[in-house]
Short mmCIF file of C-alpha atoms in Angstrom, two decimals:
data_model
loop_
_atom_site.label_atom_id
_atom_site.label_comp_id
_atom_site.label_asym_id
_atom_site.label_seq_id
_atom_site.Cartn_x
_atom_site.Cartn_y
_atom_site.Cartn_z
CA MET A 116 111.13 71.78 82.61
CA SER A 117 112.30 70.92 79.09
CA ALA A 118 115.79 69.62 78.42
CA MET A 119 116.50 72.68 76.27
CA ARG A 120 115.46 75.04 79.06
CA HIS A 121 117.70 73.16 81.47
CA MET A 122 120.65 73.50 79.09
CA LEU A 123 120.04 77.24 78.68
CA ASP A 124 119.76 77.70 82.44
CA ALA A 125 123.01 75.85 83.02
CA ALA A 126 124.77 77.92 80.36
CA ALA A 127 123.47 81.19 81.84
CA TRP A 128 124.72 80.10 85.25
CA ARG A 129 128.20 79.19 83.98
CA LEU A 130 128.60 82.29 81.79
CA GLY A 131 127.69 84.78 84.49
CA GLY A 132 124.18 85.70 83.38
CA VAL A 133 122.75 85.05 86.82
CA SER A 134 125.46 87.13 88.53
CA ARG A 135 124.81 90.07 86.20
CA GLY A 136 121.08 89.70 86.76
CA LEU A 137 121.52 89.80 90.53
CA GLU A 138 123.57 92.97 90.23
CA SER A 139 120.88 94.67 88.14
CA MET A 140 118.23 93.67 90.71
CA ARG A 141 119.89 95.87 93.36
CA ARG A 142 118.17 98.90 91.81
CA SER A 143 114.68 97.51 92.35
CA LEU A 144 112.40 95.22 94.34
CA THR A 145 111.76 91.74 92.94
CA VAL A 146 108.44 90.28 94.09
CA LEU A 147 107.81 86.54 93.69
CA ALA A 148 104.25 85.21 93.47
CA TYR A 149 103.34 81.88 95.06
CA HIS A 150 99.98 80.28 95.78
CA ARG A 151 100.38 76.87 97.35
CA VAL A 152 103.26 75.12 99.10
CA LEU A 153 102.55 71.43 99.72
CA PRO A 154 104.46 68.23 100.50
CA ALA A 155 105.41 66.41 97.32
CA ALA A 156 102.67 63.77 97.49
CA GLU A 157 99.93 66.36 98.02
CA ALA A 158 101.35 68.65 95.35
CA ALA A 159 101.30 65.81 92.83
CA ALA A 160 97.58 65.26 93.51
CA TYR A 161 96.64 68.94 93.17
CA PRO A 162 95.23 69.45 89.65
CA LEU A 163 96.35 73.08 89.16
CA ALA A 164 100.02 72.27 88.72
CA ASN A 165 101.10 75.84 87.98
CA LEU A 166 99.71 77.04 91.31
CA VAL A 167 101.70 74.73 93.54
CA VAL A 168 105.31 74.32 94.62
CA THR A 169 106.43 71.39 96.73
CA ARG A 170 107.66 72.16 100.22
CA GLU A 171 110.89 70.41 99.35
CA ALA A 172 111.48 72.67 96.31
CA PHE A 173 110.41 75.73 98.30
CA GLU A 174 113.01 74.98 100.96
CA GLY A 175 115.67 74.96 98.26
CA GLN A 176 114.38 78.22 96.80
CA VAL A 177 114.39 80.00 100.15
CA ALA A 178 117.88 78.70 100.87
CA TRP A 179 119.14 80.08 97.55
CA LEU A 180 117.45 83.43 98.14
CA THR A 181 118.92 83.89 101.61
CA ARG A 182 122.39 83.29 100.16
CA HIS A 183 122.02 85.79 97.32
CA ALA A 184 119.38 88.35 98.35
CA GLU A 185 117.74 90.18 101.22
CA VAL A 186 114.30 88.65 101.72
CA VAL A 187 111.86 91.36 102.81
CA THR A 188 108.13 91.89 102.95
CA VAL A 189 106.63 93.92 100.13
CA ARG A 190 105.87 96.79 102.47
CA GLU A 191 109.45 96.91 103.77
CA GLY A 192 110.87 96.72 100.26
CA LEU A 193 108.72 99.61 99.06
CA GLU A 194 109.66 101.74 102.07
CA ARG A 195 113.37 101.14 101.43
CA LEU A 196 112.97 101.95 97.74
CA GLY A 197 111.24 105.14 98.77
CA ARG A 198 114.32 106.07 100.79
CA ARG A 199 116.43 105.39 97.67
CA GLU A 200 118.41 102.68 99.43
CA ARG A 201 120.67 100.49 97.34
CA PRO A 202 121.45 97.47 99.49
CA ALA A 203 124.52 95.30 99.09
CA ARG A 204 122.28 92.45 97.89
CA PRO A 205 119.03 92.68 95.90
CA MET A 206 115.74 92.86 97.78
CA VAL A 207 113.28 90.03 97.08
CA ALA A 208 109.79 89.68 98.55
CA LEU A 209 107.84 86.41 98.61
CA THR A 210 104.07 86.71 98.31
CA PHE A 211 101.37 84.06 98.78
CA ASP A 212 97.92 84.59 97.30
CA ASP A 213 94.48 83.52 98.56
CA GLY A 214 95.02 82.31 102.13
CA TYR A 215 95.29 78.53 101.84
CA SER A 216 96.01 76.63 105.06
CA ASP A 217 99.35 75.45 103.69
CA SER A 218 100.54 79.06 103.86
CA ALA A 219 100.55 78.65 107.63
CA ALA A 220 101.40 74.95 107.74
CA HIS A 221 104.25 74.86 105.20
CA ALA A 222 105.26 78.21 103.68
CA ALA A 223 105.57 80.24 106.87
CA PRO A 224 107.58 77.64 108.84
CA VAL A 225 110.15 77.41 106.00
CA LEU A 226 110.50 81.18 105.96
CA GLU A 227 110.78 81.40 109.73
CA ALA A 228 113.40 78.65 109.88
CA ALA A 229 115.48 80.75 107.48
CA GLY A 230 114.96 83.87 109.58
CA VAL A 231 112.87 85.74 106.98
CA ARG A 232 109.24 86.75 106.54
CA GLY A 233 106.71 86.81 103.69
CA THR A 234 103.64 88.70 102.53
CA PHE A 235 100.31 86.83 102.57
CA TYR A 236 97.36 88.18 100.56
CA VAL A 237 94.19 86.81 102.13
CA ALA A 238 90.66 86.57 100.71
CA THR A 239 88.57 86.99 103.86
CA GLY A 240 85.50 85.18 102.53
CA PHE A 241 87.68 82.15 101.81
CA VAL A 242 88.88 82.12 105.43
CA ASP A 243 85.27 82.45 106.60
CA GLY A 244 84.15 79.34 104.74
CA THR A 245 83.52 80.10 101.05
CA PRO A 246 85.76 77.78 98.97
CA MET A 247 87.54 78.87 95.81
CA TRP A 248 85.42 77.98 92.79
CA PHE A 249 88.38 76.91 90.68
CA ASP A 250 89.33 74.16 93.15
CA ALA A 251 85.88 72.60 92.84
CA ALA A 252 85.95 73.02 89.04
CA ALA A 253 89.38 71.44 88.69
CA GLY A 254 88.45 68.61 91.06
CA TRP A 255 85.37 67.76 88.96
CA TRP A 256 87.39 67.85 85.74
CA MET A 257 90.02 65.50 87.17
CA ARG A 258 87.39 63.05 88.43
CA ARG A 259 85.71 63.10 85.01
CA ARG A 260 89.02 62.41 83.28
CA GLU A 261 89.78 59.53 85.65
CA ALA A 262 86.33 58.12 84.83
CA GLY A 263 87.24 58.10 81.16
CA GLY A 264 85.21 61.22 80.35
CA SER A 265 81.95 59.43 81.07
CA MET A 266 80.92 61.23 84.24
CA GLY A 267 77.88 63.44 83.94
CA ARG A 268 76.07 65.76 86.29
CA SER A 269 76.04 63.63 89.42
CA GLY A 270 78.76 61.18 88.45
CA GLY A 271 76.32 58.52 87.26
CA GLU A 272 74.86 59.98 84.09
CA THR A 273 76.62 59.59 80.78
CA VAL A 274 78.57 62.32 79.12
CA GLY A 275 75.77 62.70 76.57
CA ASP A 276 73.57 64.15 79.31
CA LEU A 277 75.86 67.15 79.69
CA ASP A 278 75.19 70.40 77.89
CA ALA A 279 77.02 70.57 74.55
CA GLU A 280 78.70 73.84 75.47
CA ILE A 281 80.01 72.36 78.71
CA LEU A 282 81.32 69.36 76.79
CA PHE A 283 83.10 71.65 74.36
CA HIS A 284 84.83 73.61 77.09
CA ALA A 285 85.57 70.59 79.29
CA ALA A 286 87.81 69.13 76.57
CA THR A 287 90.89 70.38 78.47
CA LEU A 288 91.43 71.72 81.95
CA ASP A 289 92.69 75.03 80.57
CA SER A 290 89.62 75.60 78.42
CA TRP A 291 87.26 74.48 81.20
CA LEU A 292 88.68 76.89 83.76
CA GLY A 293 89.09 79.67 81.25
CA TRP A 294 85.47 79.44 80.14
CA LEU A 295 84.18 79.36 83.70
CA LYS A 296 86.29 82.37 84.56
CA SER A 297 84.76 84.31 81.66
CA LEU A 298 81.23 83.85 83.04
CA PRO A 299 79.46 86.14 85.53
CA PRO A 300 79.66 84.54 89.00
CA ALA A 301 76.00 83.46 89.04
CA GLU A 302 76.32 81.70 85.65
CA ARG A 303 79.63 80.14 86.66
CA ASP A 304 78.14 78.76 89.87
CA ALA A 305 75.11 77.47 87.98
CA ALA A 306 77.38 75.65 85.52
CA LEU A 307 79.32 74.04 88.35
CA ALA A 308 76.12 73.03 90.11
CA GLY A 309 74.80 71.65 86.86
CA VAL A 310 77.67 69.19 86.52
CA GLY A 311 77.66 68.33 90.22
CA ALA A 312 81.10 69.75 90.86
CA GLY A 313 80.48 69.65 94.61
CA ALA A 314 83.02 70.61 97.23
CA PRO A 315 86.72 71.17 96.48
CA PRO A 316 89.28 68.48 97.35
CA ALA A 317 90.04 68.11 101.05
CA ASN A 318 93.49 69.71 100.82
CA CYS A 319 92.08 73.03 99.53
CA ALA A 320 91.07 74.47 102.89
CA ALA A 321 91.77 78.04 103.92
CA MET A 322 93.66 79.27 106.95
CA SER A 323 91.68 80.00 110.08
CA ARG A 324 91.34 83.50 111.51
CA GLU A 325 93.70 82.44 114.28
CA GLN A 326 96.34 81.39 111.78
CA VAL A 327 96.08 84.74 109.99
CA ARG A 328 96.52 86.49 113.32
CA THR A 329 99.50 84.30 114.23
CA LEU A 330 101.24 85.07 110.93
CA ALA A 331 100.92 88.78 111.66
CA GLU A 332 102.22 88.29 115.20
CA GLN A 333 105.24 86.42 113.85
CA GLY A 334 106.18 89.39 111.67
CA HIS A 335 104.73 88.37 108.33
CA GLU A 336 102.86 91.00 106.33
CA ILE A 337 99.12 90.42 105.85
CA GLY A 338 97.54 92.02 102.79
CA SER A 339 94.07 91.94 101.28
CA HIS A 340 92.93 89.82 98.35
CA THR A 341 89.26 90.99 98.53
CA VAL A 342 86.38 89.21 100.24
CA THR A 343 85.11 86.88 97.50
CA HIS A 344 87.98 86.86 94.97
CA PRO A 345 86.01 88.42 92.08
CA ILE A 346 87.37 89.88 88.86
CA LEU A 347 87.31 93.49 89.98
CA THR A 348 87.05 95.04 86.54
CA ARG A 349 83.56 93.53 86.17
CA LEU A 350 82.12 94.97 89.39
CA ALA A 351 79.87 97.97 89.78
CA PRO A 352 81.48 100.79 91.80
CA ASP A 353 79.59 100.03 95.02
CA ALA A 354 80.41 96.31 94.87
CA LEU A 355 84.05 97.10 94.09
CA SER A 356 84.25 99.41 97.09
CA ARG A 357 82.76 96.76 99.40
CA GLU A 358 85.30 94.15 98.29
CA LEU A 359 88.18 96.51 99.00
CA VAL A 360 86.96 98.24 102.15
CA ASP A 361 85.36 95.27 103.89
CA SER A 362 88.31 92.92 103.37
CA ARG A 363 90.76 95.49 104.72
CA ALA A 364 88.61 96.23 107.77
CA THR A 365 88.15 92.53 108.49
CA LEU A 366 91.88 91.76 108.29
CA GLU A 367 92.71 94.68 110.54
CA ALA A 368 90.15 93.41 113.06
CA TRP A 369 91.63 89.91 112.95
CA THR A 370 95.26 90.99 113.25
CA GLY A 371 95.02 94.21 115.23
CA SER A 372 97.41 95.79 112.73
CA PRO A 373 97.00 98.16 109.77
CA VAL A 374 96.76 96.56 106.32
CA ALA A 375 98.70 98.49 103.68
CA GLY A 376 98.84 96.05 100.78
CA PHE A 377 96.40 94.67 98.24
CA CYS A 378 96.65 92.06 95.49
CA TYR A 379 94.35 92.12 92.46
CA PRO A 380 92.54 88.76 92.02
CA ASN A 381 93.57 87.26 88.71
CA GLY A 382 95.79 90.30 88.23
CA SER A 383 92.80 92.12 86.71
CA TRP A 384 92.76 95.87 87.23
CA SER A 385 91.91 99.08 85.45
CA PRO A 386 92.37 102.80 86.18
CA GLU A 387 89.01 102.72 87.98
CA VAL A 388 90.02 99.73 90.10
CA ARG A 389 93.38 101.33 90.87
CA ARG A 390 91.63 104.53 91.98
CA ALA A 391 89.28 102.51 94.19
CA CYS A 392 92.28 100.85 95.88
CA ILE A 393 93.73 104.24 96.70
CA ASP A 394 90.37 105.49 97.97
CA ALA A 395 90.06 102.38 100.17
CA GLY A 396 93.31 103.32 101.91
CA TYR A 397 95.80 100.87 100.39
CA ALA A 398 99.39 102.05 100.06
CA TYR A 399 100.14 99.66 97.19
CA ALA A 400 98.62 96.93 95.02
CA ALA A 401 100.28 93.92 93.37
CA SER A 402 99.50 92.71 89.86
CA THR A 403 100.50 89.57 87.94
CA GLU A 404 102.47 91.37 85.24
CA ARG A 405 106.01 89.99 85.06
CA GLY A 406 108.94 92.19 85.97
CA ARG A 407 110.54 94.12 88.81
CA HIS A 408 109.43 97.21 90.73
CA ALA A 409 111.83 100.15 90.65
CA ALA A 410 111.82 103.34 92.70
CA GLY A 411 109.34 105.74 91.12
CA ASP A 412 107.21 103.00 89.52
CA ASP A 413 103.47 103.04 90.17
CA ALA A 414 102.83 101.54 93.61
CA TRP A 415 99.36 100.28 92.58
CA SER A 416 100.57 98.11 89.70
CA ILE A 417 103.51 96.25 91.22
CA ARG A 418 104.97 93.59 88.95
CA ARG A 419 105.68 90.09 90.22
CA ARG A 420 107.35 86.93 88.98
CA TRP A 421 105.14 83.84 89.04
CA ILE A 422 106.96 80.87 90.58
CA ALA A 423 105.79 77.56 89.12
CA MET A 424 107.33 74.10 89.27
CA PRO A 425 107.78 73.59 85.49
CA SER A 426 109.99 76.67 85.13
CA THR A 427 111.93 76.52 88.40
CA THR A 428 112.66 72.83 89.00
CA ARG A 429 113.89 69.82 87.10
CA GLY A 430 111.61 66.85 87.46
CA GLY A 431 110.10 68.51 90.52
CA ALA A 432 113.43 68.83 92.31
CA HIS A 433 114.93 72.22 93.14
CA ARG A 434 117.73 73.38 90.85
CA ASP A 435 119.64 76.55 91.68
CA ALA A 436 120.16 77.45 88.02
CA ALA A 437 116.50 77.04 87.03
CA PHE A 438 115.17 79.03 89.96
CA ALA A 439 117.83 81.73 89.61
CA CYS A 440 117.08 82.24 85.92
CA GLU A 441 113.41 82.81 86.76
CA VAL A 442 114.19 85.21 89.59
CA VAL A 443 116.63 87.39 87.65
CA GLY A 444 114.38 87.49 84.55
CA LEU A 445 116.35 85.37 82.08
CA HIS A 446 113.33 83.16 81.53
CA ASP A 447 111.42 86.22 80.32
CA LEU A 448 113.91 86.55 77.47
CA MET A 449 113.42 82.87 76.62
CA ARG A 450 109.63 83.25 76.65
CA ARG A 451 109.72 86.26 74.34
CA ALA A 452 111.99 84.41 71.93
CA ALA A 453 109.65 81.40 71.97
CA ARG A 454 106.64 83.63 71.24
CA ARG A 455 108.45 85.23 68.31
CA ARG A 456 109.27 81.81 66.89
CA GLY A 457 105.67 80.73 67.36
CA ARG A 458 104.31 83.77 65.55
CA ALA A 459 106.74 83.27 62.71
CA ARG A 460 105.62 79.66 62.23
CA LYS A 461 101.88 80.13 62.74
CA PRO A 462 99.86 80.79 59.55
CA GLU A 463 96.90 83.14 59.59
CA PRO A 464 93.64 81.13 59.92
CA PRO A 465 90.89 81.57 57.31
CA ALA A 466 88.42 84.33 58.10
CA ALA A 467 85.55 81.86 58.49
CA THR A 468 87.49 79.91 61.12
CA VAL A 469 88.14 83.04 63.13
CA ALA A 470 84.49 84.05 63.04
CA ALA A 471 83.38 80.69 64.40
CA SER A 472 86.03 80.28 67.06
CA PRO A 473 85.43 80.48 70.82
CA VAL A 474 87.93 83.34 70.93
CA ALA A 475 85.89 85.39 68.46
CA GLU A 476 82.77 84.73 70.54
CA GLY A 477 84.42 86.07 73.69
CA ARG A 478 85.00 82.67 75.28
CA ASN A 479 88.75 82.60 75.00
CA PRO A 480 90.03 79.59 76.95
CA LEU A 481 92.61 81.08 79.30
CA ALA A 482 95.54 79.09 80.56
CA ALA A 483 95.18 77.41 83.95
CA GLU A 484 98.43 79.14 84.96
CA ALA A 485 96.61 82.47 84.87
CA VAL A 486 93.23 81.34 86.14
CA HIS A 487 93.33 83.27 89.36
CA ALA A 488 96.49 84.62 90.95
#
């Protein structure tokens, strides 16, 4: 977190901005989006920094939430909104995407120790043994960087042996993951095989079926995150239906309980995808759009707030002010102001530059922060 952000957070805390934000949250449900919760040493080694929070920081975040909010599952929060309840403290739900084993090993125990429960969106194919492609891709990129950029397809060839397009996109982790995400799955997998990306790092394993079942038995909400974690807007109707229906049926078989909730992989949805979620029997679906969910808002496009270390900690350590400013939405105001300043400073590029850019060719390198959700 930058020194300026820290100063603004501290000022908002002292001047009552957080208190006013908490009061305004009582009229809605605030949903926080997490992915991985790992001990500090493992978190430091995980290449997708915006997808991980240390267990130590998470413990501080949960402690702050239980002092200032009612921590609920998404399903409970929506039901209470539907009854037009206005609780004494704001309702906040914590969600965990994908189904990594640390959800059971680290996130759930912290929640349970605090006497609260979370919502876990599980990709059933991941649990059944298909790793997440972005973990393998990020692992290869990190190994290549550590080798000085000289690692080729199998780790022994020189960088000159790699395809020029791969070299172009592998310049940064953001551009590498963004380009891979833009490809159809078969082409993406071929590109990863072509560079010898191999298996993901060892600490990227999924939960077991038994762990999913245990979470449900302990009172956590289990929701679907599809079977294979595809970008749903690119699927044909029959494939889309299979991802939604099969994952829900599988989770219900594992847990013995109905599955009401869904989370769009990568936050990608459309009116057609939304309609398919309803047809598949889901009562709600979560997106990655920032904001809160108020009574009467569309239940199949629930907004969430992404919790990442850079915006909620200082030097990796939990800070009440930093986390609180993210939760109540003050950081959104800071981001919008920063974007306005950036647009004001940025000159328009020449037309020829635009025509030749990766963005113009449909290969827009997307930020690693938004690579999957």
